[in-house]
Amino acid sequence: MRLIEKIILLFLGISLLPLLILSFLFYSSVSNTLEKQTKDQLNSIATIQKSRLINIRSQNLKRLADFTSRMQLRTVLQAYNQTSDKSKANQILAIINDAKNIGRDIQDIYIMDTNGKVLVSTQNDPMQNIMMSAQLFKLGKSGNSIKIASRPDTKKAVFYLSGPLMLSGQQLGVVGIEVNADEILEIVADHTGLGETGEIALGQRLENGQVAYIAPLRFDEQATNRVINDPALPVYRALTGEEYVFTDIKDYRNHDVIAATRYIEDSQWGLVAKIDRSEAFLPLKRLRSEFVLLTFINSVVVVFAAIALARRVTQPILDIDEVAEQTSRGNLKKRVANAPNDEIGNLAGTFNVMLDSLEELDKAKNDFVSLASHQLRTPLTATKWTSEELLTPGENLSETRKAHYLRQIHASNERMIRLVNELLDASKIGFGTLPEKLEIVRIEEVLKHVLHDIALEIQGQQIKITKKIEKNLPPTYIDRTWVQVILQNLISNATKYSKPGQPVAITVKRQDNDILVEVKDKGYGIPASQQGKIFTKLFRADNAQQLVSDGSGLGLYISKALAEQAGGKIWFESVENKGTSFYVKLPIRQQ
């Protein structure tokens, strides 16, 4: 007997009383589940949006820090403060105009002197922001700050960034930057998962202690900068530091809502993700009507319900069976779709995850075969050809020629050994079995040995190496081989992907409790679209493959893994056709 027939027969044996009991239990369970799901969903949305706000704040503060650290701007401003030379003011204006043109979302940049007077501005009429410049001077004089307010002319929300301009311990002035707050508006306008009545509300605490909305609301587009006087509102409670999910609270429309609150302390911003209770429990209202109807016509509906349920239960199983059959035929692209939210759905999800893993393994196998066939075949072919030349009867080769062939064989052998070692290291990293041999190491000494080992490679590329090593660098307790592998990979890549005659600059210095190594070249750079994959195993950028056929795509993967396992980190900055700078930060540790 098939499964669907068994389910129908089972339902035919159910009487009215068990149906009523089950209906009551199901109703209660659904009620609790809906409330829990809504709370979890709002919690998740609030957490995500809080993270976005923190990221937006951090990005803008970083932009401000980058701007205030510009040496040219500070040097010219110092000269202007000393001479009041109008040409220096024009230079400052040119610098901030360039910065504004680069940052397309920047509305205005203005430089204030140490008394708060606006010296130069990218706007024709800087006086329209004279009140805001005074506030920014007060906030930015003592440190970098960020504030949200409405721009006087457009009434649109903007970020106001301000910070001091310092040189040699002397404060030269204060910079103010106005940046579009479109990202804030995107957060407020993002109603994903909030249905027809849900919304995101943002507020901030003002300097006078009052709280106000930062951006428009879904049902009140004129809410920006409106002062919030009701302490019972979710936004007000968020700004008091409460991070909670309120299940019985009213919003500004006096609607009963479920609301999750978050507080961003550094900026004194409050966030609320909420939805009307009526919408959250709408399925429960429909379910109650269906229970009444089911009770009234039980004798008829039970059969149809049994059939529908049987099909609902068996169809996902049939889908899984179909996908399993396709997989057995070698089709790894097929997936189980439209799985229900139950145990069978979990099984389908697990099955899909397994298929994803199989597809990744199949791709990794193909990548490895392709790598081995190309990278190993090249040195083997060279070895075969040169050895045949040496073994050819009747060939009277000079000692110089023989030595040349032997060096070629040796170089091919070294290349194979290096590739095999990289594959072994990558395998050990993947399994977490790479051994670590700790010892007292001086980074500058390791760098010296690395440059000696690859000296021929550097000479062959006609690359000029410049070094800038800070004196009296402390030793660190680390694996010497790991440091050597990291530095060799970065310097070798810099020379390999640079044009002949171009310099490669290596800087080693102390940064707090770390040693920072920078390898900077003026080579071909990394395409922006592929920079996110540069530390992926077996990945090589398109321009790298075109320029240099030799490469395993493992060097940067191994370097990143070793740096992180040693307690440090590695990152880079690159512009295509202009060059790349790789940075490695290693901790200073005692034995």
XYZ file of C-alpha atoms in Angstrom:
591
model
C 0.000 0.000 0.000
C 1.363 3.401 -0.942
C 2.092 6.086 1.635
C -0.653 8.382 0.338
C -3.290 5.641 0.803
C -2.152 4.977 4.367
C -2.497 8.666 5.258
C -6.049 8.850 3.830
C -7.149 5.738 5.765
C -5.671 7.147 8.971
C -7.583 10.415 8.612
C -10.840 8.596 7.919
C -10.549 7.043 11.393
C -10.304 10.341 13.194
C -13.483 11.402 14.991
C -14.801 14.865 15.726
C -13.505 15.028 19.288
C -9.854 14.381 18.446
C -10.173 16.935 15.653
C -11.401 19.590 18.099
C -8.620 18.805 20.557
C -6.010 18.934 17.849
C -7.509 22.141 16.499
C -7.247 23.822 19.888
C -3.662 22.662 20.398
C -2.724 23.651 16.891
C -4.261 27.088 17.332
C -2.269 27.680 20.518
C 0.920 26.385 18.926
C 0.511 28.565 15.855
C -0.158 31.597 18.062
C 3.052 31.027 20.013
C 4.995 30.221 16.876
C 3.820 33.346 15.061
C 4.793 35.531 18.002
C 8.199 33.866 18.294
C 8.838 34.046 14.546
C 7.872 37.716 14.464
C 10.143 38.513 17.423
C 13.022 36.555 15.909
C 12.525 38.212 12.529
C 12.387 41.713 14.016
C 15.399 40.928 16.188
C 17.312 39.787 13.113
C 16.272 42.823 11.031
C 17.154 45.227 13.860
C 20.553 43.584 14.363
C 21.335 43.700 10.632
C 20.294 47.336 10.285
C 22.262 48.280 13.408
C 25.308 46.648 11.863
C 24.718 48.624 8.665
C 24.501 51.865 10.656
C 27.735 51.065 12.489
C 29.444 50.286 9.168
C 28.172 53.528 7.623
C 29.448 55.470 10.633
C 32.829 53.705 10.524
C 33.230 54.261 6.778
C 32.513 57.972 7.069
C 34.847 58.381 10.037
C 37.556 56.550 8.072
C 36.950 58.887 5.140
C 37.324 61.844 7.519
C 40.524 60.380 9.014
C 41.973 59.853 5.539
C 41.203 63.449 4.626
C 42.638 65.031 7.799
C 45.830 62.988 7.367
C 46.647 64.518 3.958
C 50.110 65.957 4.333
C 49.813 68.366 1.384
C 46.647 69.945 2.821
C 48.149 70.354 6.277
C 51.409 71.744 4.922
C 49.678 74.361 2.749
C 47.279 75.282 5.585
C 50.235 75.805 7.935
C 51.843 78.082 5.376
C 48.583 80.017 4.979
C 48.233 80.452 8.748
C 51.732 81.903 8.859
C 51.500 84.217 5.808
C 47.763 84.640 4.932
C 48.944 84.308 1.335
C 45.920 84.209 -0.980
C 47.692 81.789 -3.322
C 47.912 79.308 -0.434
C 44.158 79.657 0.080
C 43.680 78.891 -3.628
C 45.874 75.802 -3.240
C 43.745 74.649 -0.307
C 40.612 75.213 -2.381
C 42.066 73.162 -5.256
C 42.901 70.311 -2.863
C 39.423 70.128 -1.347
C 37.794 70.482 -4.779
C 39.792 67.473 -5.965
C 38.661 65.547 -2.897
C 35.057 66.515 -3.553
C 35.262 65.420 -7.199
C 36.632 62.026 -6.137
C 33.881 61.460 -3.558
C 30.747 61.802 -5.666
C 28.488 61.770 -2.586
C 30.274 64.754 -1.000
C 28.144 67.920 -0.998
C 30.602 70.392 0.470
C 34.022 70.613 2.141
C 35.129 73.648 4.068
C 38.227 74.474 6.082
C 37.950 76.550 9.267
C 40.746 78.252 11.138
C 41.399 77.722 14.840
C 38.768 80.366 15.677
C 36.003 78.680 13.664
C 36.094 81.082 10.704
C 35.487 79.436 7.307
C 38.633 79.988 5.229
C 37.674 78.185 2.015
C 34.697 76.147 0.841
C 33.809 74.137 -2.251
C 30.483 75.990 -2.402
C 30.056 79.410 -3.983
C 28.074 80.582 -0.962
C 29.615 79.099 2.173
C 27.560 81.443 4.352
C 24.449 79.244 3.982
C 26.154 76.737 6.293
C 27.586 79.271 8.738
C 25.455 77.985 11.649
C 26.317 74.368 10.921
C 30.021 75.231 10.526
C 29.995 76.677 14.050
C 28.549 73.420 15.421
C 31.018 71.342 13.433
C 33.902 73.475 14.671
C 32.823 72.834 18.246
C 32.526 69.067 17.639
C 35.581 68.648 15.408
C 38.019 70.770 17.362
C 38.650 68.044 19.909
C 38.362 64.977 17.666
C 36.690 63.346 14.680
C 32.887 63.427 14.885
C 29.836 62.558 12.779
C 26.401 64.116 12.932
C 23.190 63.808 10.900
C 21.050 66.848 10.136
C 18.962 68.378 7.348
C 20.760 70.471 4.749
C 19.253 73.986 4.941
C 18.711 74.407 1.197
C 17.412 70.937 0.227
C 15.983 69.756 3.592
C 17.573 66.363 2.876
C 19.419 64.431 5.567
C 23.214 64.625 5.264
C 26.205 63.497 7.308
C 28.244 66.295 8.807
C 31.822 65.134 9.422
C 34.315 67.276 11.307
C 37.789 66.801 12.694
C 40.981 68.657 13.587
C 43.842 69.308 11.154
C 47.092 68.708 13.058
C 50.761 68.972 12.100
C 53.642 68.272 14.451
C 51.338 68.476 17.454
C 49.969 71.894 16.416
C 46.299 72.383 15.522
C 46.025 74.234 12.204
C 42.243 74.297 11.865
C 39.135 72.163 11.507
C 37.649 70.508 8.415
C 33.923 70.111 7.833
C 32.538 67.694 5.240
C 28.924 67.288 4.149
C 28.127 63.835 2.729
C 24.879 62.518 1.305
C 23.019 60.339 3.811
C 21.382 58.273 1.082
C 22.511 55.074 2.829
C 20.491 56.099 5.892
C 17.446 56.678 3.688
C 17.988 53.248 2.115
C 17.896 51.651 5.564
C 14.637 53.410 6.422
C 13.132 52.532 3.024
C 14.136 48.864 3.340
C 10.916 47.138 4.414
C 12.094 43.653 3.567
C 10.447 41.184 5.924
C 8.188 43.868 7.433
C 5.038 43.296 5.380
C 2.545 46.043 4.645
C 2.557 47.762 8.062
C 6.133 47.362 9.231
C 8.797 50.038 9.062
C 12.255 51.104 10.227
C 12.449 54.203 12.431
C 15.683 56.063 13.232
C 16.197 58.707 15.882
C 19.100 60.572 17.425
C 19.753 62.469 20.623
C 20.287 66.186 20.059
C 22.807 68.400 21.842
C 20.033 69.920 23.977
C 19.059 66.485 25.278
C 15.948 66.127 23.137
C 15.449 63.260 20.690
C 14.279 63.542 17.099
C 13.757 61.416 14.017
C 16.712 61.212 11.635
C 14.820 60.268 8.459
C 11.277 60.025 7.068
C 8.940 57.286 8.257
C 7.035 54.918 6.017
C 3.706 56.487 6.986
C 5.004 59.988 7.762
C 7.429 61.388 5.182
C 7.692 64.722 7.041
C 9.058 63.170 10.238
C 12.699 64.176 9.664
C 14.025 66.347 12.554
C 10.680 66.159 14.381
C 11.224 66.156 18.143
C 9.903 63.058 19.964
C 8.201 64.003 23.227
C 6.493 60.720 24.169
C 8.862 58.562 26.300
C 6.647 55.515 25.668
C 7.379 55.411 21.932
C 9.764 52.653 20.771
C 12.243 55.138 19.262
C 12.444 57.079 22.529
C 13.037 53.886 24.476
C 15.725 52.834 22.002
C 17.530 56.129 22.635
C 17.535 55.413 26.387
C 19.732 52.396 25.639
C 17.050 49.682 25.741
C 17.650 46.793 23.332
C 14.577 44.623 23.602
C 11.635 43.179 21.681
C 8.407 44.779 22.877
C 5.323 42.677 22.109
C 2.707 45.063 23.507
C 3.569 48.680 22.716
C 2.053 51.494 20.647
C 3.793 53.482 17.928
C 3.384 57.097 16.807
C 0.148 56.137 14.978
C -1.222 54.711 18.240
C -1.193 51.236 16.649
C -0.415 48.116 18.652
C 2.930 46.881 17.340
C 5.703 44.400 17.993
C 8.975 46.349 18.010
C 12.666 45.498 18.327
C 14.926 48.345 19.512
C 18.658 48.909 19.117
C 20.993 51.640 20.380
C 24.210 52.847 18.721
C 25.931 54.420 21.701
C 28.888 56.087 19.945
C 26.570 58.175 17.763
C 23.555 58.248 20.106
C 21.332 56.826 17.397
C 18.264 54.728 18.117
C 16.764 52.187 15.697
C 13.379 50.447 15.728
C 12.128 47.614 13.518
C 8.408 47.108 14.022
C 5.261 45.623 12.550
C 1.587 45.885 13.456
C 0.328 43.051 15.663
C -2.750 42.762 13.449
C -0.587 41.882 10.455
C 1.740 39.643 12.450
C -1.211 37.543 13.662
C -3.246 37.764 10.461
C -2.632 34.053 9.683
C -4.043 33.211 13.118
C -7.283 35.047 12.379
C -7.682 33.178 9.127
C -6.870 29.916 10.858
C -9.614 30.481 13.441
C -12.222 30.868 10.694
C -10.966 27.731 9.011
C -11.243 25.748 12.265
C -14.925 26.719 12.581
C -15.587 25.630 9.025
C -13.691 22.369 9.476
C -15.675 21.545 12.606
C -19.002 22.214 10.844
C -18.357 20.040 7.819
C -15.907 17.574 9.320
C -17.303 14.494 7.643
C -16.700 15.974 4.176
C -13.537 18.002 4.651
C -11.543 15.295 6.426
C -11.187 13.254 3.246
C -10.040 16.221 1.158
C -7.735 17.369 3.957
C -6.231 13.902 4.098
C -5.638 13.871 0.357
C -4.141 17.352 0.391
C -1.922 16.540 3.352
C -0.832 13.248 1.818
C 0.192 15.012 -1.368
C 1.927 17.732 0.628
C 3.898 15.152 2.608
C 4.785 12.865 -0.257
C 5.571 15.451 -2.932
C 8.811 16.694 -1.272
C 9.884 13.059 -0.868
C 9.229 12.486 -4.567
C 11.195 15.656 -5.379
C 14.147 14.429 -3.317
C 13.940 11.044 -5.032
C 13.965 12.691 -8.475
C 16.991 14.837 -7.626
C 18.784 11.800 -6.170
C 18.194 9.922 -9.426
C 19.559 12.850 -11.465
C 22.609 12.975 -9.203
C 23.251 9.260 -9.693
C 23.420 9.979 -13.442
C 26.135 12.604 -12.904
C 23.977 15.756 -12.933
C 25.253 17.779 -9.942
C 23.339 20.946 -10.882
C 19.877 19.712 -9.926
C 18.506 20.831 -6.528
C 15.396 20.173 -4.448
C 13.144 23.230 -4.815
C 10.052 24.451 -2.947
C 10.789 22.350 0.137
C 8.314 22.805 3.037
C 9.311 24.309 6.363
C 9.352 21.033 8.298
C 11.514 17.950 8.893
C 11.256 16.929 5.250
C 12.237 20.454 4.309
C 15.252 20.156 6.613
C 16.116 16.870 4.922
C 15.814 18.535 1.525
C 17.995 21.413 2.704
C 20.632 19.010 4.021
C 20.477 17.111 0.743
C 21.011 20.348 -1.204
C 23.974 21.236 1.013
C 25.442 17.814 0.321
C 25.022 18.369 -3.417
C 26.710 21.791 -3.115
C 29.642 20.112 -1.389
C 29.814 17.460 -4.080
C 29.800 20.133 -6.786
C 32.565 22.054 -5.006
C 34.601 18.865 -4.654
C 34.084 18.112 -8.342
C 35.207 21.629 -9.264
C 38.200 21.373 -6.921
C 39.118 18.047 -8.537
C 38.932 19.573 -12.019
C 40.946 22.618 -10.893
C 43.607 20.366 -9.380
C 43.797 18.197 -12.497
C 44.074 21.306 -14.664
C 46.753 22.778 -12.396
C 48.761 19.574 -12.210
C 48.509 18.924 -15.940
C 49.699 22.432 -16.813
C 52.098 23.395 -14.033
C 53.795 20.001 -13.710
C 53.891 19.219 -17.424
C 55.818 22.386 -18.272
C 58.888 21.688 -16.068
C 58.726 17.958 -16.881
C 58.747 18.740 -20.611
C 61.711 21.072 -20.171
C 63.566 18.409 -18.170
C 62.800 15.767 -20.792
C 63.999 17.981 -23.656
C 67.251 19.046 -21.998
C 68.040 15.528 -20.783
C 67.471 14.191 -24.312
C 69.910 16.790 -25.605
C 72.495 15.618 -23.094
C 71.947 11.927 -23.936
C 71.873 12.299 -27.722
C 74.702 10.150 -29.183
C 77.272 11.978 -31.248
C 76.513 15.383 -29.786
C 79.783 17.088 -28.862
C 78.494 19.578 -26.332
C 80.784 22.083 -24.730
C 81.127 22.214 -20.968
C 79.370 25.566 -21.000
C 76.441 24.091 -22.941
C 76.270 21.082 -20.635
C 76.274 23.351 -17.600
C 73.469 25.384 -19.182
C 71.331 22.258 -19.702
C 72.024 21.061 -16.157
C 70.943 24.439 -14.777
C 67.725 24.182 -16.790
C 67.080 20.696 -15.400
C 67.809 21.965 -11.886
C 65.484 24.975 -12.328
C 62.667 22.741 -13.631
C 63.167 20.374 -10.711
C 63.078 23.273 -8.233
C 59.878 24.535 -9.826
C 58.229 21.115 -9.415
C 59.405 20.875 -5.807
C 58.027 24.355 -5.082
C 54.650 23.463 -6.636
C 54.442 20.169 -4.744
C 55.345 21.940 -1.487
C 52.628 24.529 -2.126
C 50.090 21.773 -2.762
C 51.164 19.991 0.427
C 50.996 23.200 2.479
C 47.554 24.012 1.056
C 46.391 20.496 1.928
C 47.736 20.750 5.495
C 46.102 24.154 5.922
C 42.787 22.738 4.725
C 42.999 19.874 7.250
C 44.409 22.070 10.025
C 47.533 19.933 10.376
C 50.256 22.423 9.351
C 52.935 22.206 12.087
C 54.219 25.362 13.743
C 57.835 25.609 14.962
C 58.160 28.665 17.191
C 61.461 30.443 17.756
C 62.826 33.927 18.320
C 62.907 35.591 14.888
C 63.988 38.980 13.580
C 61.848 39.929 10.615
C 64.572 42.047 9.000
C 66.954 39.055 8.976
C 64.353 36.826 7.361
C 63.772 39.540 4.723
C 67.497 39.629 4.014
C 67.593 35.861 3.405
C 64.489 36.010 1.194
C 65.994 38.728 -1.005
C 69.184 36.679 -1.287
C 67.236 33.556 -2.309
C 65.319 35.311 -5.077
C 68.125 37.594 -6.202
C 68.401 35.878 -9.592
C 64.658 36.192 -10.140
C 64.840 39.919 -9.312
C 67.791 40.437 -11.651
C 66.011 38.541 -14.419
C 63.015 40.869 -14.132
C 65.328 43.950 -14.023
C 63.509 45.151 -10.912
C 65.022 47.625 -8.473
C 64.339 46.776 -4.827
C 64.257 49.608 -2.273
C 64.145 48.869 1.454
C 63.110 51.044 4.353
C 63.557 49.162 7.638
C 62.961 50.813 10.987
C 65.916 50.574 13.326
C 65.888 48.540 16.544
C 62.893 46.411 15.605
C 62.126 43.938 18.404
C 62.310 40.188 17.737
C 59.163 38.073 17.876
C 58.343 34.495 18.819
C 57.060 32.987 15.560
C 57.665 30.275 12.959
C 60.616 31.470 10.817
C 59.595 29.322 7.830
C 56.094 30.815 7.816
C 57.475 34.355 7.742
C 59.875 33.391 4.956
C 57.076 31.860 2.855
C 54.862 34.938 3.280
C 57.606 37.434 2.367
C 58.888 35.343 -0.540
C 55.397 35.029 -2.048
C 54.673 38.761 -1.793
C 58.063 39.961 -3.079
C 58.122 37.347 -5.856
C 54.639 38.412 -7.003
C 55.640 42.086 -6.913
C 58.643 41.459 -9.161
C 56.817 39.012 -11.399
C 53.909 41.361 -12.165
C 55.909 44.587 -12.519
C 57.209 46.060 -15.722
C 60.993 45.814 -16.264
C 62.827 48.667 -14.609
C 59.991 49.504 -12.222
C 60.841 49.767 -8.480
C 59.481 47.553 -5.717
C 59.487 49.237 -2.301
C 59.665 47.182 0.901
C 58.914 48.870 4.229
C 59.272 47.235 7.636
C 58.253 49.143 10.746
C 56.702 48.726 14.160
C 53.014 49.571 14.603
C 51.850 49.352 18.212
C 52.378 45.712 19.250
C 52.841 44.476 15.688
C 55.428 44.557 12.940
C 54.011 45.868 9.647
C 55.581 44.852 6.347
C 54.525 46.647 3.147
C 55.485 45.417 -0.335
C 54.563 48.067 -2.911
C 54.942 47.815 -6.674
C 53.946 49.925 -9.660
C 52.974 46.952 -11.782
C 49.845 45.845 -13.545
C 47.546 45.832 -10.501
C 44.529 43.643 -9.809
C 41.180 44.185 -11.585
C 38.648 45.649 -9.162
C 36.046 43.025 -10.072
C 38.382 40.209 -9.001
C 39.953 41.669 -5.866
C 37.498 39.827 -3.603
C 38.820 36.457 -4.823
C 42.548 37.182 -4.649
C 43.124 35.057 -1.508
C 41.027 32.141 -2.828
C 42.753 28.820 -3.375
C 43.900 28.247 -7.004
C 42.644 31.695 -8.111
C 44.679 33.914 -10.438
C 43.463 37.205 -11.869
C 42.834 37.384 -15.617
C 45.633 39.866 -16.327
C 48.061 37.786 -14.218
C 47.325 34.678 -16.327
C 47.867 36.629 -19.536
C 51.138 38.201 -18.372
C 52.734 35.183 -16.627
C 51.643 31.643 -17.456
C 53.661 30.217 -14.559
C 51.709 30.295 -11.291
C 49.758 27.938 -9.075
C 47.270 30.333 -7.510
C 48.284 29.031 -4.066
C 50.861 31.577 -2.887
C 48.478 34.245 -1.577
C 46.087 31.618 -0.188
C 48.945 30.069 1.803
C 50.305 33.471 2.869
C 46.926 34.582 4.229
C 46.433 31.308 6.102
C 49.929 31.451 7.648
C 49.579 35.116 8.647
C 46.230 34.524 10.336
C 47.383 31.311 12.044
C 50.360 33.253 13.419
C 47.976 35.797 14.937
C 48.398 38.475 12.275
C 46.612 39.508 9.112
C 47.254 40.358 5.474
C 45.487 42.758 3.126
C 46.161 44.818 0.012
C 45.304 47.916 -1.976
C 45.424 47.836 -5.759
C 44.533 49.900 -8.809
C 44.671 48.200 -12.184
C 47.623 49.333 -14.333
C 48.944 51.473 -11.452
C 50.253 48.984 -8.937
C 49.537 47.034 -5.773
C 50.513 47.351 -2.114
C 50.380 44.262 0.104
C 50.473 44.645 3.879
C 51.349 41.975 6.458
C 50.940 42.615 10.153
C 52.632 40.109 12.502
C 52.321 40.260 16.320
C 55.309 40.967 18.539
C 55.316 38.102 21.039
C 57.712 37.038 23.750
C 58.831 33.468 24.234
